[in-house]
Tab-separated table of N, CA and C in Angstrom:
chain	number	residue	atom	x	y	z
T	199	MET	N	0.809	-0.843	-0.268
T	199	MET	CA	-0.030	0.196	0.455
T	199	MET	C	1.100	0.978	0.280
T	200	ASN	N	0.794	1.867	-0.678
T	200	ASN	CA	1.747	3.248	-1.062
T	200	ASN	C	1.747	4.451	0.527
T	201	ILE	N	1.909	4.857	0.618
T	201	ILE	CA	1.748	5.234	2.490
T	201	ILE	C	1.672	6.370	1.892
T	202	ASP	N	1.263	7.654	0.898
T	202	ASP	CA	0.563	8.200	0.402
T	202	ASP	C	-1.052	8.345	0.639
T	203	LYS	N	-1.146	7.019	0.906
T	203	LYS	CA	-3.030	6.861	0.411
T	203	LYS	C	-3.072	5.727	1.663
T	204	ARG	N	-2.669	6.099	2.411
T	204	ARG	CA	-3.375	4.441	3.962
T	204	ARG	C	-3.959	5.295	4.373
T	205	GLU	N	-5.110	4.055	4.929
T	205	GLU	CA	-6.711	4.803	5.227
T	205	GLU	C	-6.705	4.630	7.380
T	206	ASN	N	-6.703	5.583	7.696
T	206	ASN	CA	-7.625	5.997	8.315
T	206	ASN	C	-7.883	6.523	9.156
T	207	ILE	N	-7.908	6.315	10.344
T	207	ILE	CA	-9.014	7.222	11.108
T	207	ILE	C	-8.360	7.705	12.101
T	208	PHE	N	-8.078	9.676	11.998
T	208	PHE	CA	-8.264	10.586	12.484
T	208	PHE	C	-9.235	11.234	13.905
T	209	ILE	N	-8.248	11.355	15.061
T	209	ILE	CA	-9.917	12.386	16.312
T	209	ILE	C	-9.166	13.451	16.667
T	210	LEU	N	-10.696	14.258	16.528
T	210	LEU	CA	-9.873	15.884	16.593
T	210	LEU	C	-10.442	15.968	18.216
T	211	HIS	N	-9.727	15.899	19.258
T	211	HIS	CA	-10.408	15.453	20.852
T	211	HIS	C	-10.886	16.968	21.413
T	212	SER	N	-12.242	17.452	22.260
T	212	SER	CA	-12.896	18.426	22.205
T	212	SER	C	-11.528	19.596	23.600
T	213	LEU	N	-12.783	21.603	23.759
T	213	LEU	CA	-12.113	20.901	24.732
T	213	LEU	C	-11.761	21.001	25.720
T	214	ASN	N	-11.707	20.484	26.366
T	214	ASN	CA	-10.997	19.292	27.611
T	214	ASN	C	-10.724	18.194	26.847
T	215	GLY	N	-10.275	17.559	25.858
T	215	GLY	CA	-9.510	16.663	25.546
T	215	GLY	C	-10.049	15.461	25.997
T	216	ASP	N	-10.999	15.527	26.866
T	216	ASP	CA	-11.329	14.011	26.860
T	216	ASP	C	-11.519	13.205	26.696
T	217	THR	N	-11.629	13.414	24.497
T	217	THR	CA	-12.302	12.740	24.285
T	217	THR	C	-11.146	11.532	24.196
T	218	ILE	N	-9.887	11.833	24.530
T	218	ILE	CA	-9.328	10.965	24.823
T	218	ILE	C	-9.434	10.025	24.791
T	219	ASN	N	-8.748	10.650	26.156
T	219	ASN	CA	-9.089	9.051	27.064
T	219	ASN	C	-10.867	7.998	27.626
T	220	MET	N	-11.419	8.978	26.946
T	220	MET	CA	-12.307	8.238	27.053
T	220	MET	C	-13.563	7.628	26.153
T	221	TRP	N	-14.319	7.620	24.412
T	221	TRP	CA	-14.441	6.735	23.349
T	221	TRP	C	-13.966	7.497	22.331
T	222	GLY	N	-12.537	8.090	22.788
T	222	GLY	CA	-11.584	7.604	21.841
T	222	GLY	C	-10.868	6.159	21.655
T	223	GLN	N	-10.139	5.974	22.940
T	223	GLN	CA	-9.616	5.101	23.058
T	223	GLN	C	-11.233	3.957	22.781
T	224	ASP	N	-11.437	3.709	23.082
T	224	ASP	CA	-12.877	2.535	21.712
T	224	ASP	C	-12.679	2.769	20.738
T	225	ILE	N	-12.549	3.360	19.709
T	225	ILE	CA	-12.958	3.633	18.917
T	225	ILE	C	-11.296	3.594	17.890
T	226	LYS	N	-10.313	3.524	18.925
T	226	LYS	CA	-8.628	3.405	18.157
T	226	LYS	C	-8.731	1.205	18.967
T	227	GLU	N	-9.445	1.241	20.771
T	227	GLU	CA	-9.145	-0.068	20.457
T	227	GLU	C	-9.655	-1.103	19.274
T	228	ASN	N	-10.971	-0.182	19.606
T	228	ASN	CA	-11.854	-1.684	18.327
T	228	ASN	C	-11.537	-1.647	16.531
T	229	PHE	N	-10.841	-0.052	16.267
T	229	PHE	CA	-10.962	-0.116	14.930
T	229	PHE	C	-9.279	-1.472	14.856
T	230	ASN	N	-8.178	-0.478	15.810
T	230	ASN	CA	-6.806	-1.817	15.615
T	230	ASN	C	-7.026	-2.881	15.428
T	231	LYS	N	-7.892	-3.652	16.348
T	231	LYS	CA	-8.433	-4.907	15.902
T	231	LYS	C	-8.959	-5.804	14.541
T	232	GLN	N	-8.727	-4.107	13.454
T	232	GLN	CA	-9.142	-4.778	12.459
T	232	GLN	C	-8.200	-3.816	11.557
T	233	ASN	N	-7.020	-3.947	12.239
T	233	ASN	CA	-6.132	-2.890	11.008
T	233	ASN	C	-6.037	-1.668	10.785
T	234	LYS	N	-7.090	-1.149	10.638
T	234	LYS	CA	-6.996	-0.077	11.026
T	234	LYS	C	-6.179	0.854	11.594
T	235	GLU	N	-5.830	2.042	10.984
T	235	GLU	CA	-4.317	2.790	12.220
T	235	GLU	C	-5.792	3.901	12.937
T	236	VAL	N	-5.901	3.668	14.215
T	236	VAL	CA	-5.457	5.521	15.038
T	236	VAL	C	-4.956	6.152	14.827
T	237	ILE	N	-5.403	7.705	14.619
T	237	ILE	CA	-4.211	8.240	15.659
T	237	ILE	C	-4.718	9.280	16.217
T	238	LEU	N	-4.224	9.874	17.844
T	238	LEU	CA	-5.097	10.123	18.612
T	238	LEU	C	-3.963	11.378	18.904
T	239	PRO	N	-3.657	12.737	17.680
T	239	PRO	CA	-2.463	13.675	18.701
T	239	PRO	C	-3.320	14.228	19.710
T	240	GLN	N	-2.824	14.672	20.817
T	240	GLN	CA	-2.797	15.490	22.060
T	240	GLN	C	-2.512	17.213	21.334
T	241	PHE	N	-4.076	18.068	22.182
T	241	PHE	CA	-4.153	19.264	20.721
T	241	PHE	C	-3.972	20.258	22.349
T	242	PRO	N	-3.575	21.492	22.383
T	242	PRO	CA	-3.489	22.225	23.628
T	242	PRO	C	-4.448	21.793	24.106
T	243	ILE	N	-5.314	22.092	25.421
T	243	ILE	CA	-6.639	21.984	25.897
T	243	ILE	C	-6.891	23.306	26.399
T	244	ARG	N	-7.888	23.457	27.163
T	244	ARG	CA	-8.845	24.704	28.122
T	244	ARG	C	-8.664	25.967	27.950
T	245	SER	N	-8.102	26.536	28.531
T	245	SER	CA	-7.185	28.354	27.773
T	245	SER	C	-6.584	28.042	27.154
T	246	ASP	N	-5.359	26.593	26.928
T	246	ASP	CA	-4.809	27.043	25.836
T	246	ASP	C	-4.960	27.072	24.420
T	247	SER	N	-5.997	26.435	24.382
T	247	SER	CA	-6.196	26.013	22.811
T	247	SER	C	-5.910	27.879	22.209
T	248	THR	N	-6.269	26.732	20.874
T	248	THR	CA	-6.235	27.671	19.800
T	248	THR	C	-6.471	27.182	18.567
T	249	TYR	N	-6.522	28.663	17.194
T	249	TYR	CA	-6.965	27.581	16.285
T	249	TYR	C	-5.267	27.402	15.579
T	250	GLU	N	-4.757	28.310	16.110
T	250	GLU	CA	-3.794	28.018	15.558
T	250	GLU	C	-2.244	27.254	16.350
T	251	LYS	N	-2.828	26.183	17.563
T	251	LYS	CA	-2.486	25.907	18.385
T	251	LYS	C	-3.024	24.119	17.200
T	252	PHE	N	-4.073	23.831	16.899
T	252	PHE	CA	-4.902	23.201	16.276
T	252	PHE	C	-3.334	22.858	15.206
T	253	GLU	N	-3.542	23.764	14.411
T	253	GLU	CA	-3.060	23.595	12.913
T	253	GLU	C	-2.152	23.697	12.968
T	254	GLU	N	-0.937	23.374	13.663
T	254	GLU	CA	-0.029	23.825	13.905
T	254	GLU	C	0.517	21.888	13.962
T	255	ILE	N	-0.689	21.758	14.724
T	255	ILE	CA	0.131	19.855	14.500
T	255	ILE	C	-0.706	19.285	13.215
T	256	LEU	N	-2.161	19.550	13.458
T	256	LEU	CA	-2.651	18.988	12.087
T	256	LEU	C	-2.384	19.365	10.507
T	257	LYS	N	-1.045	20.341	10.518
T	257	LYS	CA	-0.185	20.598	9.370
T	257	LYS	C	0.889	19.555	9.606
T	258	VAL	N	1.192	19.499	10.854
T	258	VAL	CA	2.540	18.404	10.293
T	258	VAL	C	2.145	17.071	10.151
T	259	TYR	N	0.855	16.648	10.329
T	259	TYR	CA	0.104	14.913	9.939
T	259	TYR	C	-0.093	15.193	8.936
T	260	LEU	N	-0.406	16.459	8.359
T	260	LEU	CA	-0.923	16.946	6.517
T	260	LEU	C	0.358	16.782	6.210
T	261	ASP	N	1.236	17.327	6.096
T	261	ASP	CA	2.541	17.627	5.902
T	261	ASP	C	3.315	16.010	5.155
T	262	ASN	N	3.450	14.839	6.404
T	262	ASN	CA	4.120	14.327	6.504
T	262	ASN	C	3.220	12.808	5.680
T	263	LYS	N	1.938	13.213	5.575
T	263	LYS	CA	0.520	12.491	4.533
T	263	LYS	C	-0.577	10.968	5.788
T	264	THR	N	0.353	11.554	7.310
T	264	THR	CA	-0.846	11.056	7.708
T	264	THR	C	-2.206	10.907	7.695
T	265	LEU	N	-2.448	12.330	8.160
T	265	LEU	CA	-3.597	13.075	7.202
T	265	LEU	C	-3.672	12.816	5.887
T	266	ASN	N	-4.342	11.644	5.136
T	266	ASN	CA	-4.390	12.387	3.461
T	266	ASN	C	-5.797	11.914	3.365
T	267	GLU	N	-5.767	11.718	1.952
T	267	GLU	CA	-7.679	11.970	1.402
T	267	GLU	C	-8.319	10.223	1.882
T	268	ASN	N	-7.008	9.718	2.319
T	268	ASN	CA	-7.963	8.497	2.734
T	268	ASN	C	-8.456	8.421	4.288
T	269	SER	N	-7.984	9.594	5.388
T	269	SER	CA	-8.711	9.696	6.488
T	269	SER	C	-10.170	9.986	6.248
T	270	ILE	N	-10.718	9.209	7.889
T	270	ILE	CA	-11.659	8.775	7.272
T	270	ILE	C	-11.818	10.071	9.428
T	271	VAL	N	-11.589	12.009	9.306
T	271	VAL	CA	-11.687	11.917	10.572
T	271	VAL	C	-13.331	12.891	11.092
T	272	ILE	N	-12.177	11.800	12.811
T	272	ILE	CA	-14.405	12.778	13.738
T	272	ILE	C	-12.961	13.260	14.396
T	273	CYS	N	-14.631	14.413	14.466
T	273	CYS	CA	-14.024	15.960	15.307
T	273	CYS	C	-15.263	15.656	17.188
T	274	HIS	N	-14.447	16.058	17.471
T	274	HIS	CA	-15.612	16.200	18.314
T	274	HIS	C	-15.852	17.071	19.215
T	275	SER	N	-17.170	17.521	19.073
T	275	SER	CA	-16.854	19.251	19.800
T	275	SER	C	-16.433	20.520	18.992
T	276	ILE	N	-14.650	21.175	20.073
T	276	ILE	CA	-15.135	22.305	19.250
T	276	ILE	C	-14.518	22.157	17.884
T	277	GLY	N	-13.940	20.222	18.280
T	277	GLY	CA	-12.398	20.121	18.052
T	277	GLY	C	-13.022	20.392	16.064
T	278	ASN	N	-14.300	20.281	15.464
T	278	ASN	CA	-15.290	20.073	14.204
T	278	ASN	C	-15.341	21.996	13.517
T	279	ALA	N	-15.026	22.761	14.733
T	279	ALA	CA	-14.332	24.373	14.375
T	279	ALA	C	-13.491	24.291	13.995
T	280	TYR	N	-12.645	23.423	14.532
T	280	TYR	CA	-10.868	23.887	13.696
T	280	TYR	C	-10.577	23.360	13.191
T	281	PHE	N	-11.313	22.398	12.979
T	281	PHE	CA	-11.220	20.975	11.228
T	281	PHE	C	-12.058	21.538	10.325
T	282	ILE	N	-13.431	21.846	11.204
T	282	ILE	CA	-13.443	22.757	9.127
T	282	ILE	C	-13.183	24.171	8.396
T	283	ARG	N	-12.230	25.000	9.610
T	283	ARG	CA	-11.146	26.067	9.178
T	283	ARG	C	-10.033	25.577	8.608
T	284	PHE	N	-9.504	24.091	9.057
T	284	PHE	CA	-8.560	23.404	8.367
T	284	PHE	C	-8.183	23.902	7.248
T	285	CYS	N	-9.678	23.032	7.137
T	285	CYS	CA	-10.250	22.140	5.666
T	285	CYS	C	-10.028	23.510	5.013
T	286	LYS	N	-9.913	24.544	5.058
T	286	LYS	CA	-10.681	25.792	3.172
T	286	LYS	C	-9.687	25.956	3.620
T	287	GLU	N	-8.994	26.581	4.873
T	287	GLU	CA	-7.075	26.553	4.374
T	287	GLU	C	-7.046	26.614	4.172
T	288	MET	N	-6.193	25.131	4.320
T	288	MET	CA	-5.489	24.099	3.873
T	288	MET	C	-5.710	23.507	1.602
T	289	ASN	N	-7.168	24.298	1.729
T	289	ASN	CA	-7.611	22.746	0.344
T	289	ASN	C	-8.373	21.545	1.025
T	290	TYR	N	-8.002	20.791	1.589
T	290	TYR	CA	-8.293	19.640	2.719
T	290	TYR	C	-9.248	19.229	3.102
T	291	ILE	N	-9.640	17.995	2.117
T	291	ILE	CA	-10.734	17.965	1.888
T	291	ILE	C	-10.570	15.648	2.347
T	292	PRO	N	-10.907	15.275	3.882
T	292	PRO	CA	-10.687	13.576	3.221
T	292	PRO	C	-11.597	12.654	3.157
T	293	LYS	N	-11.947	11.117	3.513
T	293	LYS	CA	-12.360	11.012	2.345
T	293	LYS	C	-13.997	10.353	3.027
T	294	ALA	N	-13.773	11.259	4.293
T	294	ALA	CA	-15.132	11.045	5.154
T	294	ALA	C	-14.590	12.180	7.016
T	295	TYR	N	-16.019	12.777	6.842
T	295	TYR	CA	-16.278	13.272	8.461
T	295	TYR	C	-17.166	13.255	8.768
T	296	ILE	N	-16.853	12.986	10.129
T	296	ILE	CA	-18.200	13.257	11.617
T	296	ILE	C	-17.638	13.397	12.619
T	297	ALA	N	-19.197	14.551	12.292
T	297	ALA	CA	-19.163	15.199	13.289
T	297	ALA	C	-20.233	15.350	15.459
T	298	VAL	N	-18.801	15.357	16.010
T	298	VAL	CA	-19.650	14.323	17.324
T	298	VAL	C	-19.814	15.606	17.507
T	299	ALA	N	-21.397	15.520	18.497
T	299	ALA	CA	-21.597	16.920	18.768
T	299	ALA	C	-20.920	18.468	18.547
T	300	PRO	N	-21.050	19.277	17.519
T	300	PRO	CA	-20.103	20.659	17.073
T	300	PRO	C	-21.088	21.481	17.558
T	301	GLY	N	-21.588	21.423	18.347
T	301	GLY	CA	-22.068	23.147	18.468
T	301	GLY	C	-20.953	24.342	19.313
T	302	ALA	N	-19.883	23.568	19.285
T	302	ALA	CA	-19.482	24.764	19.491
T	302	ALA	C	-18.784	25.532	17.601
T	303	VAL	N	-19.652	25.505	16.933
T	303	VAL	CA	-19.369	25.536	16.021
T	303	VAL	C	-19.814	27.347	15.471
T	304	TYR	N	-20.875	28.028	16.308
T	304	TYR	CA	-21.753	28.043	15.920
T	304	TYR	C	-21.907	29.319	17.490
T	305	ASN	N	-21.842	30.810	16.676
T	305	ASN	CA	-21.683	31.707	18.240
T	305	ASN	C	-23.139	31.550	18.408
T	306	ILE	N	-23.463	31.011	19.370
T	306	ILE	CA	-24.406	30.764	20.445
T	306	ILE	C	-25.085	31.193	21.789
T	307	PRO	N	-25.273	32.867	22.060
T	307	PRO	CA	-25.089	34.093	22.794
T	307	PRO	C	-24.934	32.855	24.478
T	308	SER	N	-24.080	32.894	24.588
T	308	SER	CA	-24.405	32.314	26.088
T	308	SER	C	-23.994	33.324	27.160
T	309	ASN	N	-24.051	33.043	28.734
T	309	ASN	CA	-23.971	34.347	29.829
T	309	ASN	C	-21.923	33.963	30.778
T	310	ARG	N	-21.752	32.575	29.877
T	310	ARG	CA	-20.653	33.264	30.434
T	310	ARG	C	-19.801	34.299	30.770
T	311	ASN	N	-18.298	34.043	31.770
T	311	ASN	CA	-17.236	35.114	31.806
T	311	ASN	C	-16.397	34.282	31.720
T	312	ASP	N	-15.705	33.061	30.824
T	312	ASP	CA	-15.085	32.174	32.156
T	312	ASP	C	-13.916	32.082	30.199
T	313	TYR	N	-12.885	31.549	30.007
T	313	TYR	CA	-11.906	31.275	28.939
T	313	TYR	C	-12.284	30.865	27.882
T	314	ILE	N	-13.094	30.277	27.923
T	314	ILE	CA	-14.716	29.576	26.783
T	314	ILE	C	-14.955	30.678	25.823
T	315	VAL	N	-15.557	31.612	26.502
T	315	VAL	CA	-15.753	32.664	25.527
T	315	VAL	C	-14.672	33.174	24.648
T	316	LYS	N	-13.958	33.391	24.789
T	316	LYS	CA	-12.155	33.893	24.160
T	316	LYS	C	-12.259	32.918	23.018
T	317	VAL	N	-11.702	31.465	24.167
T	317	VAL	CA	-11.401	30.821	23.646
T	317	VAL	C	-13.087	29.959	21.524
T	318	LYS	N	-13.617	30.111	21.954
T	318	LYS	CA	-14.913	29.782	20.633
T	318	LYS	C	-14.962	30.892	20.157
T	319	ALA	N	-14.644	32.055	21.197
T	319	ALA	CA	-14.575	33.753	20.082
T	319	ALA	C	-13.998	33.500	17.912
T	320	GLN	N	-12.648	32.402	18.635
T	320	GLN	CA	-12.253	32.467	18.148
T	320	GLN	C	-11.644	30.758	17.130
T	321	ALA	N	-12.478	30.517	17.010
T	321	ALA	CA	-13.427	29.012	16.877
T	321	ALA	C	-14.863	29.075	15.345
T	322	TYR	N	-15.642	30.215	16.190
T	322	TYR	CA	-16.784	29.759	15.008
T	322	TYR	C	-16.286	30.195	13.819
T	323	CYS	N	-17.363	28.869	13.090
T	323	CYS	CA	-17.292	28.891	11.836
T	323	CYS	C	-18.024	29.895	9.992
T	324	LYS	N	-17.136	30.133	9.807
T	324	LYS	CA	-17.424	31.673	8.886
T	324	LYS	C	-18.354	31.013	7.625
T	325	GLN	N	-18.804	31.154	7.271
T	325	GLN	CA	-19.951	30.919	6.059
T	325	GLN	C	-19.544	29.752	5.148
T	326	GLU	N	-18.357	30.423	4.727
T	326	GLU	CA	-17.524	29.915	3.536
T	326	GLU	C	-15.858	28.593	3.922
T	327	GLN	N	-16.335	28.310	5.080
T	327	GLN	CA	-15.960	27.272	5.536
T	327	GLN	C	-16.534	25.722	5.559
T	328	LEU	N	-17.848	26.342	5.959
T	328	LEU	CA	-18.862	25.565	5.401
T	328	LEU	C	-19.020	24.860	5.091
T	329	ASP	N	-19.312	26.352	3.069
T	329	ASP	CA	-19.642	25.925	2.408
T	329	ASP	C	-18.756	24.967	1.304
T	330	PHE	N	-17.290	25.039	1.539
T	330	PHE	CA	-16.319	24.389	1.008
T	330	PHE	C	-16.319	23.328	0.929
T	331	ILE	N	-16.602	22.885	3.070
T	331	ILE	CA	-17.579	21.532	3.632
T	331	ILE	C	-18.416	21.099	2.987
T	332	LYS	N	-19.527	22.025	2.451
T	332	LYS	CA	-21.253	20.907	2.222
T	332	LYS	C	-20.056	21.075	0.563
T	333	GLU	N	-19.831	22.018	-0.568
T	333	GLU	CA	-19.664	21.476	-1.582
T	333	GLU	C	-18.510	20.679	-2.355
T	334	ASN	N	-17.749	20.524	-1.069
T	334	ASN	CA	-16.794	18.951	-0.989
T	334	ASN	C	-16.426	18.318	-0.694
T	335	LEU	N	-16.897	17.381	-0.054
T	335	LEU	CA	-17.469	16.484	1.115
T	335	LEU	C	-18.644	16.148	0.776
T	336	ASP	N	-18.266	14.938	0.383
T	336	ASP	CA	-20.207	14.065	-0.074
T	336	ASP	C	-19.764	12.710	0.981
T	337	ILE	N	-18.661	12.318	2.065
T	337	ILE	CA	-19.425	11.724	2.720
T	337	ILE	C	-19.108	12.328	4.747
T	338	LYS	N	-20.964	12.532	4.824
T	338	LYS	CA	-20.157	13.389	6.006
T	338	LYS	C	-21.261	13.278	6.949
T	339	TYR	N	-21.724	12.522	8.646
T	339	TYR	CA	-22.918	12.490	9.505
T	339	TYR	C	-22.417	13.122	10.994
T	340	CYS	N	-23.666	13.455	11.297
T	340	CYS	CA	-23.447	14.269	12.325
T	340	CYS	C	-24.374	13.356	13.974
T	341	LEU	N	-23.822	13.323	14.973
T	341	LEU	CA	-23.715	12.418	15.645
T	341	LEU	C	-23.822	13.165	17.146
T	342	TYR	N	-24.952	13.296	17.719
T	342	TYR	CA	-25.183	13.910	18.818
T	342	TYR	C	-26.653	13.512	20.435
T	343	SER	N	-25.770	13.715	21.407
T	343	SER	CA	-26.584	12.678	22.671
T	343	SER	C	-27.350	13.633	23.221
T	344	ASP	N	-28.375	13.096	23.896
T	344	ASP	CA	-29.355	13.575	23.862
T	344	ASP	C	-29.539	14.791	24.975
T	345	GLU	N	-27.859	14.458	25.631
T	345	GLU	CA	-27.426	15.860	26.982
T	345	GLU	C	-27.512	17.055	25.544
T	346	ASP	N	-26.335	17.386	24.753
T	346	ASP	CA	-26.381	18.011	23.765
T	346	ASP	C	-27.757	19.316	23.734
T	347	GLU	N	-27.178	20.283	23.540
T	347	GLU	CA	-28.114	21.302	23.097
T	347	GLU	C	-28.272	21.029	21.399
T	348	PRO	N	-29.503	21.248	20.384
T	348	PRO	CA	-30.465	20.872	19.991
T	348	PRO	C	-30.306	21.582	19.040
T	349	LYS	N	-28.597	21.741	17.874
T	349	LYS	CA	-27.665	22.441	17.015
T	349	LYS	C	-27.887	21.278	16.246
T	350	GLU	N	-28.865	20.182	15.798
T	350	GLU	CA	-28.360	18.916	15.300
T	350	GLU	C	-28.885	19.891	13.442
T	351	GLU	N	-29.789	20.069	13.396
T	351	GLU	CA	-31.113	20.160	12.410
T	351	GLU	C	-29.674	21.727	12.024
T	352	MET	N	-29.314	22.843	12.564
T	352	MET	CA	-28.766	24.136	12.092
T	352	MET	C	-26.899	23.238	11.348
T	353	PHE	N	-26.630	22.872	12.332
T	353	PHE	CA	-25.307	21.803	11.083
T	353	PHE	C	-25.777	21.430	10.173
T	354	LYS	N	-26.371	20.102	10.518
T	354	LYS	CA	-27.189	19.391	8.924
T	354	LYS	C	-27.297	20.134	7.873
T	355	LYS	N	-27.901	21.418	8.067
T	355	LYS	CA	-28.756	21.970	7.517
T	355	LYS	C	-27.435	23.442	6.616
T	356	ASN	N	-26.540	23.349	7.272
T	356	ASN	CA	-25.234	23.872	6.193
T	356	ASN	C	-23.726	22.868	5.801
T	357	LEU	N	-23.871	21.702	6.517
T	357	LEU	CA	-23.116	20.967	5.410
T	357	LEU	C	-23.615	19.477	4.641
C-alpha cells in the first residue's frame, strides 16, 4: 500500500481533551483489531486551546501524509470548528468526516465569562468554511447525544 494513500481514522478531541481518554480509546481499540490505524493527537486544552495551535499540529500530519485523502476524520465539540477551518485554509478534503456534538461551530449566546468565551470566539466557523465542506465532501455524518444542545438541524442544514 502506498504510504501517501493509507487509510486511517483521525480523531480531533474536544476543548477538555476528554475524547482521548473516553470514547476515543474505544474507537482505537475496535479499529486496531481490524488493522486500521487510529490517530489520537493531543491538542492544547481549555484556555490553551487556539486554532493556531491546532493548525500547527494538524499541518505536521498533513505534510507527512498521515492526514490524507483516505483519512476518516472524527471531530468532537470544538475540534469540529477547528477542523472545518483547517480544511478550507489548507484546501484539504478527507475521505469522510464525522462530527460529534459540533455545537462549538456556532456563535450561540452564553452567559459565561470565563476562558471559553475567548476560545470559542476564535473558533466560530465562517459561512465560506462551512460551504467548502458542504460543496467538496460527500461523506459526512453528525452525531448528537440526548444531552447536547439542539443544534443538530442547524449543523446538518449547513453541511
